[in-house]
Coordinates of C-alpha atoms in Angstrom, one line a residue:
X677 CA -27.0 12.0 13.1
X678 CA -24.9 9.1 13.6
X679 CA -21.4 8.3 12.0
X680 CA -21.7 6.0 9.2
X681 CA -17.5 5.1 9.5
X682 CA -16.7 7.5 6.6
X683 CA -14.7 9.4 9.1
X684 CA -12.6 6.0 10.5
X685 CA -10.5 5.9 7.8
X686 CA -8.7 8.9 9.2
X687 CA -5.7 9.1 11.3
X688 CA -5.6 7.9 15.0
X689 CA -5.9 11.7 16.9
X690 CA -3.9 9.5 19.7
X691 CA -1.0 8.7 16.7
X692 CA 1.0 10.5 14.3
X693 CA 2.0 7.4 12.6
X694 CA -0.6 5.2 10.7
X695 CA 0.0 1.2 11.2
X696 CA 2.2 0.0 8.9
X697 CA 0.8 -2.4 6.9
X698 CA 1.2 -6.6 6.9
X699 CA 1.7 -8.4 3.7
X700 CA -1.5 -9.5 3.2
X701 CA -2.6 -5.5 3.5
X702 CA 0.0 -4.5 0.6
X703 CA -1.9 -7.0 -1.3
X704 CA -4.8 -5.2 -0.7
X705 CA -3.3 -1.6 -1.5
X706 CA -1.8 -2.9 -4.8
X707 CA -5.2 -4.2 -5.9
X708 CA -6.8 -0.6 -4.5
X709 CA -3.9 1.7 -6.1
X710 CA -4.8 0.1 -9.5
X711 CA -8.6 0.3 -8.8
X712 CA -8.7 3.3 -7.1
X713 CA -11.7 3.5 -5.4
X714 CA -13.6 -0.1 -5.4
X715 CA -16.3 -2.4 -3.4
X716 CA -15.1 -5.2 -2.0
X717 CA -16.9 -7.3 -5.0
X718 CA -14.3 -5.3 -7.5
X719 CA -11.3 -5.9 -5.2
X720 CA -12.0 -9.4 -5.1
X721 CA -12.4 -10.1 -8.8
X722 CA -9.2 -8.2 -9.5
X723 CA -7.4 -10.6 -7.2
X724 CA -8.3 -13.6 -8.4
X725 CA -7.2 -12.7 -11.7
X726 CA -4.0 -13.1 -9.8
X727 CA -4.8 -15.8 -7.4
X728 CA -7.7 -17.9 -8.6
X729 CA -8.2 -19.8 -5.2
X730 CA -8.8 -16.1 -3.0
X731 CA -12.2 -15.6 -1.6
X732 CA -14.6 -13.1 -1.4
X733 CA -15.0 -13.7 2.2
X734 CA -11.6 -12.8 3.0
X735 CA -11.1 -10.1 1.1
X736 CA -14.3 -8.6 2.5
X737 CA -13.0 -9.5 6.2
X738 CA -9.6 -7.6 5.0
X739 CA -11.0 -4.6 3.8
X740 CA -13.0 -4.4 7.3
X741 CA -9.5 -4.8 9.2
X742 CA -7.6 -2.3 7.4
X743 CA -10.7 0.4 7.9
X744 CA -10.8 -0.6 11.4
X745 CA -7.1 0.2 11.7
X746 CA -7.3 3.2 9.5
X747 CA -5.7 2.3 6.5
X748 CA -8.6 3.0 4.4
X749 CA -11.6 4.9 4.1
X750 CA -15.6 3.8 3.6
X751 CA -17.8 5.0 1.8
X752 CA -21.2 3.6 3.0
X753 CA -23.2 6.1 0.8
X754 CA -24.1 3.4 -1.4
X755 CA -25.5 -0.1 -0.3
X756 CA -22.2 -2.0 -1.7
X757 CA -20.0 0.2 0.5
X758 CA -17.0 1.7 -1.5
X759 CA -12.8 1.6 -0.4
X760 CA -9.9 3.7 -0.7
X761 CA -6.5 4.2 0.5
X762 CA -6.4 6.7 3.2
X763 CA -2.5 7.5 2.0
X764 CA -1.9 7.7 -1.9
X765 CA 0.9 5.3 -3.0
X766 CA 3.8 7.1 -3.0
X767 CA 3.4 8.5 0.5
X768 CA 2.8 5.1 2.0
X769 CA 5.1 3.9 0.4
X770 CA 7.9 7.0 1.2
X771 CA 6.9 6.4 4.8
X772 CA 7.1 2.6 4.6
X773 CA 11.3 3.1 3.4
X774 CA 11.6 5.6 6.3
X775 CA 10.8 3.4 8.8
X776 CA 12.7 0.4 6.6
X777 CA 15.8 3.3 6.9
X778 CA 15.5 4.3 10.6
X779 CA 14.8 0.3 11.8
X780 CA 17.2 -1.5 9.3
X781 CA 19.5 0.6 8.4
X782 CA 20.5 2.9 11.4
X783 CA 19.2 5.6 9.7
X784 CA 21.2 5.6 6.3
X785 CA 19.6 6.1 3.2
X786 CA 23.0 4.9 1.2
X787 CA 23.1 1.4 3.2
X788 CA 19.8 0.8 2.1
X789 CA 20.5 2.0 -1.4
X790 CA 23.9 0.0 -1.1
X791 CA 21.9 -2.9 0.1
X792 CA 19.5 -3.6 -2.8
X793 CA 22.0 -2.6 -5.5
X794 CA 23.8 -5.8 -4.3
X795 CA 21.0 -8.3 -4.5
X796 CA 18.3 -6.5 -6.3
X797 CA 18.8 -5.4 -9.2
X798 CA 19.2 -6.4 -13.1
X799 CA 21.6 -4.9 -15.1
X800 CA 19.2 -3.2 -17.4
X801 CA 17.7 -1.2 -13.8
X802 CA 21.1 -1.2 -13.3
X803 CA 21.8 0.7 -16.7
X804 CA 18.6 2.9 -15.8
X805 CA 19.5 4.1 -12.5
X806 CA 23.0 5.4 -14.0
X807 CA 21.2 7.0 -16.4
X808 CA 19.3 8.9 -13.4
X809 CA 22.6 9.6 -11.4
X810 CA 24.4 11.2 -14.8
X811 CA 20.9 13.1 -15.2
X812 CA 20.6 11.5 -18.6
X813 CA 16.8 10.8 -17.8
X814 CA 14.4 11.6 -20.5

């Protein structure tokens, strides 16, 4: 019975830590996150909603890359094979602030906190995140 690369999506058994992902990958997990699971046909035509002049060929080629590097699974059940995230979205992205904390930040969750309330934000997130810290949250 041969592996059909279902199981590549998995973690590296040599790794605890899955790549992080470049820029052009985010792209690709914002696309998935919304889709779910899709072919590469599906994750194309949702991208060039947003960017008219992307190509099939390169989002095909993406989707390749990030299963080669473990980022997502395939599902080559079907002739059209079929992608997902390996991580859900909050989880990648928890992991992805960690290492932002740890690299950036010398470890400190305020700084980085500190950091984007300085540049980052508009008063009405402003408004909302007081909200949170007086537990007024609905």
């Amino acid at each position: 019975m041969s592996n059909s690369g279902t199981n590549r999506g998995k973690k590296n058994a040599t790794k605890d830590v899955m790549p992080k992902p470049t820029a052009a990958e985010m792209e690709i997990f914002k696309l998935l996150w919304v889709l779910g699971s899709a072919t590469a046909k599906q994750v194309h035509e949702a991208g060039a909603k947003e960017r008219p002049e992307l190509a099939y060929a390169s989002v095909l080629r993406m989707l390749q890359v990030m299963h080669s590097k473990g980022l997502l699974n395939r599902d080559e059940s079907q002739r059209a094979h079929v992608y997902s995230a390996v991580e859900a979205q909050d989880d990648l992205q928890t992991n992805l602030v960690k290492d932002l904390i740890h690299k950036a930040f010398s470890g400190s969750a305020k700084a980085l906190v500190l950091a984007a309330l300085r540049t980052h934000v508009s008063k009405e997130e402003r408004a909302e995140i007081q909200k949170f810290l007086h537990g007024d949250e609905e």
